mmCIF file with all atom_site columns, C-alpha atoms in Angstrom:
data_model
loop_
_atom_site.group_PDB
_atom_site.id
_atom_site.type_symbol
_atom_site.label_atom_id
_atom_site.label_alt_id
_atom_site.label_comp_id
_atom_site.label_asym_id
_atom_site.label_entity_id
_atom_site.label_seq_id
_atom_site.pdbx_PDB_ins_code
_atom_site.Cartn_x
_atom_site.Cartn_y
_atom_site.Cartn_z
_atom_site.occupancy
_atom_site.B_iso_or_equiv
_atom_site.pdbx_formal_charge
_atom_site.auth_seq_id
_atom_site.auth_comp_id
_atom_site.auth_asym_id
_atom_site.auth_atom_id
_atom_site.pdbx_PDB_model_num
ATOM 1   C CA . GLY A 1 1   ? -82.594  -6.862  -10.968 1.00 51.00 ? 1   GLY A CA 1
ATOM 2   C CA . VAL A 1 2   ? -82.686  -8.000  -7.376  1.00 48.00 ? 2   VAL A CA 1
ATOM 3   C CA . ALA A 1 3   ? -84.712  -11.022 -6.259  1.00 46.00 ? 3   ALA A CA 1
ATOM 4   C CA . PRO A 1 4   ? -86.873  -10.766 -3.099  1.00 47.00 ? 4   PRO A CA 1
ATOM 5   C CA . ASP A 1 5   ? -85.013  -13.524 -1.250  1.00 54.00 ? 5   ASP A CA 1
ATOM 6   C CA . GLY A 1 6   ? -81.464  -12.504 -2.122  1.00 57.00 ? 6   GLY A CA 1
ATOM 7   C CA . THR A 1 7   ? -80.857  -15.200 -4.749  1.00 69.00 ? 7   THR A CA 1
ATOM 8   C CA . LYS A 1 8   ? -80.126  -13.889 -8.210  1.00 78.00 ? 8   LYS A CA 1
ATOM 9   C CA . GLY A 1 9   ? -81.245  -17.074 -9.987  1.00 80.00 ? 9   GLY A CA 1
ATOM 10  C CA . ALA A 1 10  ? -84.874  -16.243 -9.228  1.00 79.00 ? 10  ALA A CA 1
ATOM 11  C CA . VAL A 1 11  ? -84.708  -13.220 -11.548 1.00 82.00 ? 11  VAL A CA 1
ATOM 12  C CA . ALA A 1 12  ? -84.312  -15.422 -14.653 1.00 84.00 ? 12  ALA A CA 1
ATOM 13  C CA . THR A 1 13  ? -87.114  -17.800 -13.695 1.00 85.00 ? 13  THR A CA 1
ATOM 14  C CA . HIS A 1 14  ? -89.703  -15.355 -12.302 1.00 84.00 ? 14  HIS A CA 1
ATOM 15  C CA . TYR A 1 15  ? -89.266  -12.459 -14.734 1.00 85.00 ? 15  TYR A CA 1
ATOM 16  C CA . LYS A 1 16  ? -88.624  -14.192 -18.057 1.00 88.00 ? 16  LYS A CA 1
ATOM 17  C CA . ASP A 1 17  ? -91.025  -12.005 -20.076 1.00 89.00 ? 17  ASP A CA 1
ATOM 18  C CA . PHE A 1 18  ? -89.753  -8.786  -18.516 1.00 85.00 ? 18  PHE A CA 1
ATOM 19  C CA . LEU A 1 19  ? -86.136  -9.765  -19.186 1.00 89.00 ? 19  LEU A CA 1
ATOM 20  C CA . GLU A 1 20  ? -86.986  -10.561 -22.802 1.00 91.00 ? 20  GLU A CA 1
ATOM 21  C CA . LEU A 1 21  ? -88.631  -7.146  -23.192 1.00 91.00 ? 21  LEU A CA 1
ATOM 22  C CA . LEU A 1 22  ? -85.509  -5.477  -21.800 1.00 88.00 ? 22  LEU A CA 1
ATOM 23  C CA . ARG A 1 23  ? -83.262  -7.529  -24.105 1.00 89.00 ? 23  ARG A CA 1
ATOM 24  C CA . LEU A 1 24  ? -85.348  -6.632  -27.160 1.00 93.00 ? 24  LEU A CA 1
ATOM 25  C CA . ASN A 1 25  ? -84.891  -2.968  -26.245 1.00 92.00 ? 25  ASN A CA 1
ATOM 26  C CA . GLY A 1 26  ? -81.101  -3.275  -25.951 1.00 90.00 ? 26  GLY A CA 1
ATOM 27  C CA . ILE A 1 27  ? -81.044  -3.183  -22.149 1.00 91.00 ? 27  ILE A CA 1
ATOM 28  C CA . ALA A 1 28  ? -78.548  -5.462  -20.410 1.00 90.00 ? 28  ALA A CA 1
ATOM 29  C CA . VAL A 1 29  ? -79.448  -6.997  -17.047 1.00 90.00 ? 29  VAL A CA 1
ATOM 30  C CA . ALA A 1 30  ? -77.171  -8.078  -14.219 1.00 90.00 ? 30  ALA A CA 1
ATOM 31  C CA . ALA A 1 31  ? -78.784  -9.883  -11.289 1.00 90.00 ? 31  ALA A CA 1
ATOM 32  C CA . VAL A 1 32  ? -77.394  -9.224  -7.822  1.00 89.00 ? 32  VAL A CA 1
ATOM 33  C CA . GLU A 1 33  ? -77.194  -11.670 -4.951  1.00 87.00 ? 33  GLU A CA 1
ATOM 34  C CA . PHE A 1 34  ? -77.179  -10.230 -1.434  1.00 88.00 ? 34  PHE A CA 1
ATOM 35  C CA . ARG A 1 35  ? -76.757  -11.626 2.053   1.00 88.00 ? 35  ARG A CA 1
ATOM 36  C CA . PRO A 1 36  ? -80.226  -12.651 3.292   1.00 85.00 ? 36  PRO A CA 1
ATOM 37  C CA . TYR A 1 37  ? -81.927  -11.505 6.451   1.00 83.00 ? 37  TYR A CA 1
ATOM 38  C CA . PRO A 1 38  ? -82.521  -12.393 9.266   1.00 83.00 ? 38  PRO A CA 1
ATOM 39  C CA . THR A 1 39  ? -78.945  -13.732 9.398   1.00 88.00 ? 39  THR A CA 1
ATOM 40  C CA . TYR A 1 40  ? -77.693  -10.368 8.116   1.00 90.00 ? 40  TYR A CA 1
ATOM 41  C CA . HIS A 1 41  ? -79.223  -7.006  8.959   1.00 89.00 ? 41  HIS A CA 1
ATOM 42  C CA . PHE A 1 42  ? -79.510  -3.570  7.401   1.00 88.00 ? 42  PHE A CA 1
ATOM 43  C CA . PRO A 1 43  ? -77.201  -2.142  6.000   1.00 90.00 ? 43  PRO A CA 1
ATOM 44  C CA . ASP A 1 44  ? -75.339  -5.345  5.007   1.00 93.00 ? 44  ASP A CA 1
ATOM 45  C CA . GLN A 1 45  ? -77.605  -5.975  2.026   1.00 92.00 ? 45  GLN A CA 1
ATOM 46  C CA . LEU A 1 46  ? -77.207  -2.377  0.849   1.00 92.00 ? 46  LEU A CA 1
ATOM 47  C CA . HIS A 1 47  ? -73.429  -2.781  0.855   1.00 94.00 ? 47  HIS A CA 1
ATOM 48  C CA . ASP A 1 48  ? -73.787  -5.936  -1.271  1.00 94.00 ? 48  ASP A CA 1
ATOM 49  C CA . VAL A 1 49  ? -75.759  -4.179  -4.001  1.00 94.00 ? 49  VAL A CA 1
ATOM 50  C CA . GLN A 1 50  ? -73.571  -1.071  -3.814  1.00 96.00 ? 50  GLN A CA 1
ATOM 51  C CA . LEU A 1 51  ? -70.506  -3.218  -4.468  1.00 96.00 ? 51  LEU A CA 1
ATOM 52  C CA . ALA A 1 52  ? -72.263  -4.921  -7.385  1.00 95.00 ? 52  ALA A CA 1
ATOM 53  C CA . VAL A 1 53  ? -72.979  -1.553  -9.045  1.00 97.00 ? 53  VAL A CA 1
ATOM 54  C CA . GLN A 1 54  ? -69.422  -0.416  -8.380  1.00 98.00 ? 54  GLN A CA 1
ATOM 55  C CA . TYR A 1 55  ? -68.074  -3.619  -9.922  1.00 97.00 ? 55  TYR A CA 1
ATOM 56  C CA . LEU A 1 56  ? -70.239  -3.186  -13.038 1.00 96.00 ? 56  LEU A CA 1
ATOM 57  C CA . ARG A 1 57  ? -69.017  0.396   -13.418 1.00 97.00 ? 57  ARG A CA 1
ATOM 58  C CA . SER A 1 58  ? -65.376  -0.591  -13.002 1.00 97.00 ? 58  SER A CA 1
ATOM 59  C CA . GLU A 1 59  ? -65.746  -3.440  -15.538 1.00 97.00 ? 59  GLU A CA 1
ATOM 60  C CA . ALA A 1 60  ? -68.092  -1.619  -17.919 1.00 96.00 ? 60  ALA A CA 1
ATOM 61  C CA . ALA A 1 61  ? -65.754  -2.001  -20.909 1.00 96.00 ? 61  ALA A CA 1
ATOM 62  C CA . THR A 1 62  ? -65.520  -5.763  -20.311 1.00 96.00 ? 62  THR A CA 1
ATOM 63  C CA . TYR A 1 63  ? -69.317  -6.106  -20.459 1.00 93.00 ? 63  TYR A CA 1
ATOM 64  C CA . ALA A 1 64  ? -69.881  -3.442  -23.165 1.00 93.00 ? 64  ALA A CA 1
ATOM 65  C CA . LEU A 1 65  ? -71.869  -1.243  -20.753 1.00 94.00 ? 65  LEU A CA 1
ATOM 66  C CA . ASP A 1 66  ? -72.107  2.515   -20.463 1.00 95.00 ? 66  ASP A CA 1
ATOM 67  C CA . PRO A 1 67  ? -71.116  3.126   -16.807 1.00 96.00 ? 67  PRO A CA 1
ATOM 68  C CA . LYS A 1 68  ? -73.112  6.379   -16.778 1.00 94.00 ? 68  LYS A CA 1
ATOM 69  C CA . ARG A 1 69  ? -76.342  4.614   -17.812 1.00 94.00 ? 69  ARG A CA 1
ATOM 70  C CA . ILE A 1 70  ? -76.917  2.056   -15.061 1.00 95.00 ? 70  ILE A CA 1
ATOM 71  C CA . GLY A 1 71  ? -80.451  1.787   -13.709 1.00 93.00 ? 71  GLY A CA 1
ATOM 72  C CA . VAL A 1 72  ? -81.780  -0.451  -10.953 1.00 93.00 ? 72  VAL A CA 1
ATOM 73  C CA . TRP A 1 73  ? -85.008  -2.372  -10.419 1.00 89.00 ? 73  TRP A CA 1
ATOM 74  C CA . GLY A 1 74  ? -86.166  -4.927  -7.936  1.00 88.00 ? 74  GLY A CA 1
ATOM 75  C CA . VAL A 1 75  ? -89.115  -6.675  -6.356  1.00 86.00 ? 75  VAL A CA 1
ATOM 76  C CA . SER A 1 76  ? -89.966  -6.565  -2.641  1.00 86.00 ? 76  SER A CA 1
ATOM 77  C CA . THR A 1 77  ? -86.641  -6.428  -0.751  1.00 87.00 ? 77  THR A CA 1
ATOM 78  C CA . GLY A 1 78  ? -84.924  -5.953  -4.113  1.00 88.00 ? 78  GLY A CA 1
ATOM 79  C CA . SER A 1 79  ? -87.089  -2.884  -4.703  1.00 90.00 ? 79  SER A CA 1
ATOM 80  C CA . LEU A 1 80  ? -86.092  -1.488  -1.340  1.00 90.00 ? 80  LEU A CA 1
ATOM 81  C CA . LEU A 1 81  ? -82.407  -2.103  -2.035  1.00 92.00 ? 81  LEU A CA 1
ATOM 82  C CA . ALA A 1 82  ? -82.686  -0.489  -5.471  1.00 93.00 ? 82  ALA A CA 1
ATOM 83  C CA . GLY A 1 83  ? -84.354  2.545   -3.875  1.00 93.00 ? 83  GLY A CA 1
ATOM 84  C CA . TRP A 1 84  ? -81.599  2.817   -1.285  1.00 93.00 ? 84  TRP A CA 1
ATOM 85  C CA . LEU A 1 85  ? -79.040  2.789   -4.087  1.00 93.00 ? 85  LEU A CA 1
ATOM 86  C CA . ALA A 1 86  ? -80.881  5.590   -5.828  1.00 93.00 ? 86  ALA A CA 1
ATOM 87  C CA . PHE A 1 87  ? -81.506  7.883   -2.859  1.00 93.00 ? 87  PHE A CA 1
ATOM 88  C CA . SER A 1 88  ? -79.179  7.090   0.062   1.00 91.00 ? 88  SER A CA 1
ATOM 89  C CA . GLU A 1 89  ? -75.655  8.427   0.444   1.00 92.00 ? 89  GLU A CA 1
ATOM 90  C CA . ASN A 1 90  ? -73.339  7.608   -2.442  1.00 94.00 ? 90  ASN A CA 1
ATOM 91  C CA . GLY A 1 91  ? -71.205  4.646   -1.340  1.00 95.00 ? 91  GLY A CA 1
ATOM 92  C CA . ALA A 1 92  ? -68.160  5.682   -3.399  1.00 97.00 ? 92  ALA A CA 1
ATOM 93  C CA . ASP A 1 93  ? -64.942  5.672   -1.372  1.00 97.00 ? 93  ASP A CA 1
ATOM 94  C CA . PRO A 1 94  ? -62.331  7.997   -2.929  1.00 97.00 ? 94  PRO A CA 1
ATOM 95  C CA . ASP A 1 95  ? -59.587  6.277   -0.884  1.00 98.00 ? 95  ASP A CA 1
ATOM 96  C CA . GLY A 1 96  ? -60.746  2.724   -1.644  1.00 97.00 ? 96  GLY A CA 1
ATOM 97  C CA . THR A 1 97  ? -59.829  0.240   -4.339  1.00 97.00 ? 97  THR A CA 1
ATOM 98  C CA . PRO A 1 98  ? -60.546  1.149   -7.979  1.00 97.00 ? 98  PRO A CA 1
ATOM 99  C CA . ILE A 1 99  ? -63.868  -0.708  -7.620  1.00 97.00 ? 99  ILE A CA 1
ATOM 100 C CA . GLU A 1 100 ? -64.788  1.046   -4.340  1.00 97.00 ? 100 GLU A CA 1
ATOM 101 C CA . GLN A 1 101 ? -64.053  4.459   -5.889  1.00 98.00 ? 101 GLN A CA 1
ATOM 102 C CA . GLN A 1 102 ? -66.972  4.016   -8.314  1.00 98.00 ? 102 GLN A CA 1
ATOM 103 C CA . SER A 1 103 ? -70.318  5.696   -7.680  1.00 96.00 ? 103 SER A CA 1
ATOM 104 C CA . THR A 1 104 ? -73.147  3.547   -6.320  1.00 96.00 ? 104 THR A CA 1
ATOM 105 C CA . ARG A 1 105 ? -75.844  5.858   -7.672  1.00 94.00 ? 105 ARG A CA 1
ATOM 106 C CA . PRO A 1 106 ? -78.042  4.636   -10.551 1.00 94.00 ? 106 PRO A CA 1
ATOM 107 C CA . LEU A 1 107 ? -79.504  6.706   -13.362 1.00 93.00 ? 107 LEU A CA 1
ATOM 108 C CA . LEU A 1 108 ? -83.059  5.498   -12.668 1.00 91.00 ? 108 LEU A CA 1
ATOM 109 C CA . TYR A 1 109 ? -85.048  3.398   -10.202 1.00 91.00 ? 109 TYR A CA 1
ATOM 110 C CA . VAL A 1 110 ? -87.912  0.990   -10.856 1.00 89.00 ? 110 VAL A CA 1
ATOM 111 C CA . GLY A 1 111 ? -89.463  -0.859  -7.931  1.00 88.00 ? 111 GLY A CA 1
ATOM 112 C CA . PHE A 1 112 ? -92.255  -3.401  -7.554  1.00 85.00 ? 112 PHE A CA 1
ATOM 113 C CA . ASP A 1 113 ? -93.910  -4.218  -4.206  1.00 85.00 ? 113 ASP A CA 1
ATOM 114 C CA . GLY A 1 114 ? -91.238  -2.498  -2.118  1.00 87.00 ? 114 GLY A CA 1
ATOM 115 C CA . ILE A 1 115 ? -91.862  -0.586  1.096   1.00 87.00 ? 115 ILE A CA 1
ATOM 116 C CA . THR A 1 116 ? -90.884  3.052   0.665   1.00 87.00 ? 116 THR A CA 1
ATOM 117 C CA . ASP A 1 117 ? -91.878  4.327   4.121   1.00 91.00 ? 117 ASP A CA 1
ATOM 118 C CA . PHE A 1 118 ? -91.304  2.046   7.122   1.00 91.00 ? 118 PHE A CA 1
ATOM 119 C CA . THR A 1 119 ? -92.957  4.571   9.444   1.00 91.00 ? 119 THR A CA 1
ATOM 120 C CA . LEU A 1 120 ? -96.323  3.717   7.858   1.00 91.00 ? 120 LEU A CA 1
ATOM 121 C CA . VAL A 1 121 ? -96.019  -0.057  8.392   1.00 91.00 ? 121 VAL A CA 1
ATOM 122 C CA . VAL A 1 122 ? -98.244  -1.602  11.084  1.00 93.00 ? 122 VAL A CA 1
ATOM 123 C CA . PRO A 1 123 ? -96.378  -2.287  14.364  1.00 93.00 ? 123 PRO A CA 1
ATOM 124 C CA . THR A 1 124 ? -96.799  -6.068  14.013  1.00 94.00 ? 124 THR A CA 1
ATOM 125 C CA . PHE A 1 125 ? -95.137  -6.188  10.569  1.00 92.00 ? 125 PHE A CA 1
ATOM 126 C CA . THR A 1 126 ? -91.940  -8.240  10.502  1.00 90.00 ? 126 THR A CA 1
ATOM 127 C CA . GLY A 1 127 ? -88.823  -6.250  11.316  1.00 88.00 ? 127 GLY A CA 1
ATOM 128 C CA . VAL A 1 128 ? -86.208  -8.947  10.750  1.00 87.00 ? 128 VAL A CA 1
ATOM 129 C CA . PHE A 1 129 ? -84.594  -6.861  8.012   1.00 87.00 ? 129 PHE A CA 1
ATOM 130 C CA . PHE A 1 130 ? -83.390  -4.611  10.863  1.00 91.00 ? 130 PHE A CA 1
ATOM 131 C CA . GLY A 1 131 ? -82.567  -7.450  13.263  1.00 90.00 ? 131 GLY A CA 1
ATOM 132 C CA . GLU A 1 132 ? -85.814  -7.293  15.251  1.00 92.00 ? 132 GLU A CA 1
ATOM 133 C CA . GLN A 1 133 ? -88.832  -9.604  15.243  1.00 92.00 ? 133 GLN A CA 1
ATOM 134 C CA . ILE A 1 134 ? -91.405  -6.873  14.624  1.00 94.00 ? 134 ILE A CA 1
ATOM 135 C CA . ILE A 1 135 ? -91.216  -3.343  13.257  1.00 95.00 ? 135 ILE A CA 1
ATOM 136 C CA . GLN A 1 136 ? -92.333  -1.731  16.552  1.00 95.00 ? 136 GLN A CA 1
ATOM 137 C CA . SER A 1 137 ? -89.083  -3.005  18.145  1.00 95.00 ? 137 SER A CA 1
ATOM 138 C CA . VAL A 1 138 ? -86.933  -1.078  15.656  1.00 95.00 ? 138 VAL A CA 1
ATOM 139 C CA . HIS A 1 139 ? -85.780  2.372   16.769  1.00 95.00 ? 139 HIS A CA 1
ATOM 140 C CA . PRO A 1 140 ? -88.051  4.983   15.113  1.00 94.00 ? 140 PRO A CA 1
ATOM 141 C CA . ALA A 1 141 ? -85.067  7.042   13.890  1.00 94.00 ? 141 ALA A CA 1
ATOM 142 C CA . LEU A 1 142 ? -83.710  4.009   12.013  1.00 93.00 ? 142 LEU A CA 1
ATOM 143 C CA . LEU A 1 143 ? -87.118  3.349   10.451  1.00 93.00 ? 143 LEU A CA 1
ATOM 144 C CA . LEU A 1 144 ? -87.259  6.945   9.286   1.00 92.00 ? 144 LEU A CA 1
ATOM 145 C CA . GLU A 1 145 ? -83.722  7.005   7.861   1.00 89.00 ? 145 GLU A CA 1
ATOM 146 C CA . ALA A 1 146 ? -84.267  3.673   6.074   1.00 91.00 ? 146 ALA A CA 1
ATOM 147 C CA . SER A 1 147 ? -87.449  4.935   4.412   1.00 92.00 ? 147 SER A CA 1
ATOM 148 C CA . ILE A 1 148 ? -86.912  5.796   0.758   1.00 90.00 ? 148 ILE A CA 1
ATOM 149 C CA . THR A 1 149 ? -89.521  8.553   1.032   1.00 89.00 ? 149 THR A CA 1
ATOM 150 C CA . TRP A 1 150 ? -87.448  10.259  3.762   1.00 92.00 ? 150 TRP A CA 1
ATOM 151 C CA . GLU A 1 151 ? -84.201  9.777   1.806   1.00 92.00 ? 151 GLU A CA 1
ATOM 152 C CA . ILE A 1 152 ? -85.663  11.377  -1.335  1.00 89.00 ? 152 ILE A CA 1
ATOM 153 C CA . CYS A 1 153 ? -86.521  14.501  0.665   1.00 89.00 ? 153 CYS A CA 1
ATOM 154 C CA . ASN A 1 154 ? -83.526  14.715  3.022   1.00 92.00 ? 154 ASN A CA 1
ATOM 155 C CA . ILE A 1 155 ? -80.325  13.336  1.491   1.00 91.00 ? 155 ILE A CA 1
ATOM 156 C CA . PRO A 1 156 ? -78.515  15.734  -0.835  1.00 89.00 ? 156 PRO A CA 1
ATOM 157 C CA . ARG A 1 157 ? -77.438  14.384  -4.213  1.00 88.00 ? 157 ARG A CA 1
ATOM 158 C CA . GLU A 1 158 ? -76.240  15.853  -7.490  1.00 87.00 ? 158 GLU A CA 1
ATOM 159 C CA . TYR A 1 159 ? -78.971  14.052  -9.390  1.00 86.00 ? 159 TYR A CA 1
ATOM 160 C CA . THR A 1 160 ? -82.304  12.585  -8.288  1.00 88.00 ? 160 THR A CA 1
ATOM 161 C CA . PRO A 1 161 ? -83.146  9.570   -10.474 1.00 87.00 ? 161 PRO A CA 1
ATOM 162 C CA . PRO A 1 162 ? -86.616  9.197   -11.959 1.00 84.00 ? 162 PRO A CA 1
ATOM 163 C CA . VAL A 1 163 ? -88.798  6.769   -10.020 1.00 81.00 ? 163 VAL A CA 1
ATOM 164 C CA . CYS A 1 164 ? -91.357  4.204   -11.137 1.00 80.00 ? 164 CYS A CA 1
ATOM 165 C CA . THR A 1 165 ? -92.827  2.182   -8.276  1.00 79.00 ? 165 THR A CA 1
ATOM 166 C CA . LEU A 1 166 ? -95.832  -0.092  -7.991  1.00 77.00 ? 166 LEU A CA 1
ATOM 167 C CA . TYR A 1 167 ? -97.174  -1.673  -4.831  1.00 75.00 ? 167 TYR A CA 1
ATOM 168 C CA . GLY A 1 168 ? -100.178 -3.967  -4.874  1.00 66.00 ? 168 GLY A CA 1
ATOM 169 C CA . SER A 1 169 ? -102.914 -4.480  -7.474  1.00 58.00 ? 169 SER A CA 1
ATOM 170 C CA . THR A 1 170 ? -101.538 -6.357  -10.480 1.00 57.00 ? 170 THR A CA 1
ATOM 171 C CA . PHE A 1 171 ? -98.045  -7.004  -11.771 1.00 54.00 ? 171 PHE A CA 1
ATOM 172 C CA . GLY A 1 172 ? -97.537  -6.163  -15.403 1.00 58.00 ? 172 GLY A CA 1
ATOM 173 C CA . THR A 1 173 ? -94.859  -4.976  -17.737 1.00 59.00 ? 173 THR A CA 1
ATOM 174 C CA . PRO A 1 174 ? -93.967  -1.349  -16.962 1.00 54.00 ? 174 PRO A CA 1
ATOM 175 C CA . PRO A 1 175 ? -93.662  1.168   -19.768 1.00 52.00 ? 175 PRO A CA 1
ATOM 176 C CA . LEU A 1 176 ? -90.142  1.669   -21.091 1.00 47.00 ? 176 LEU A CA 1
#
């Protein structure tokens, strides 16, 4: 899970019931901390969560995980980051360290209250994630490429993970 403000401690306090449901179903959870915006800009946060997934895969035996069965979920910015992991280019570096050689792609993606298409956001919406004050100041090509909707349709991948996203209305426990 990824917290909206970049701090992983919030996952345990804000999503206690959800974490308990996952635990009761034999699903392990690792919370990821990422460099917060506006101090850091896209794609810094993506690299943080990519490295976290790569680390989990490389240390899967240590944590009794199946490296082929890693899914991602997040809320708000965490949802966006989880979606980027699922649908952007695979961050594996075949010439990197043993950790960096691991795939960054998850098996599934669950997102709550995350923006999936920046091109549909009103021009006055905050754009600090991209290093600008408002979204209309961000180059349109960057907004398009950073939109999960665009990535799903335009970035080739061996496997397209199933998606469960929810934006607005009420927050409840998703079906497992």
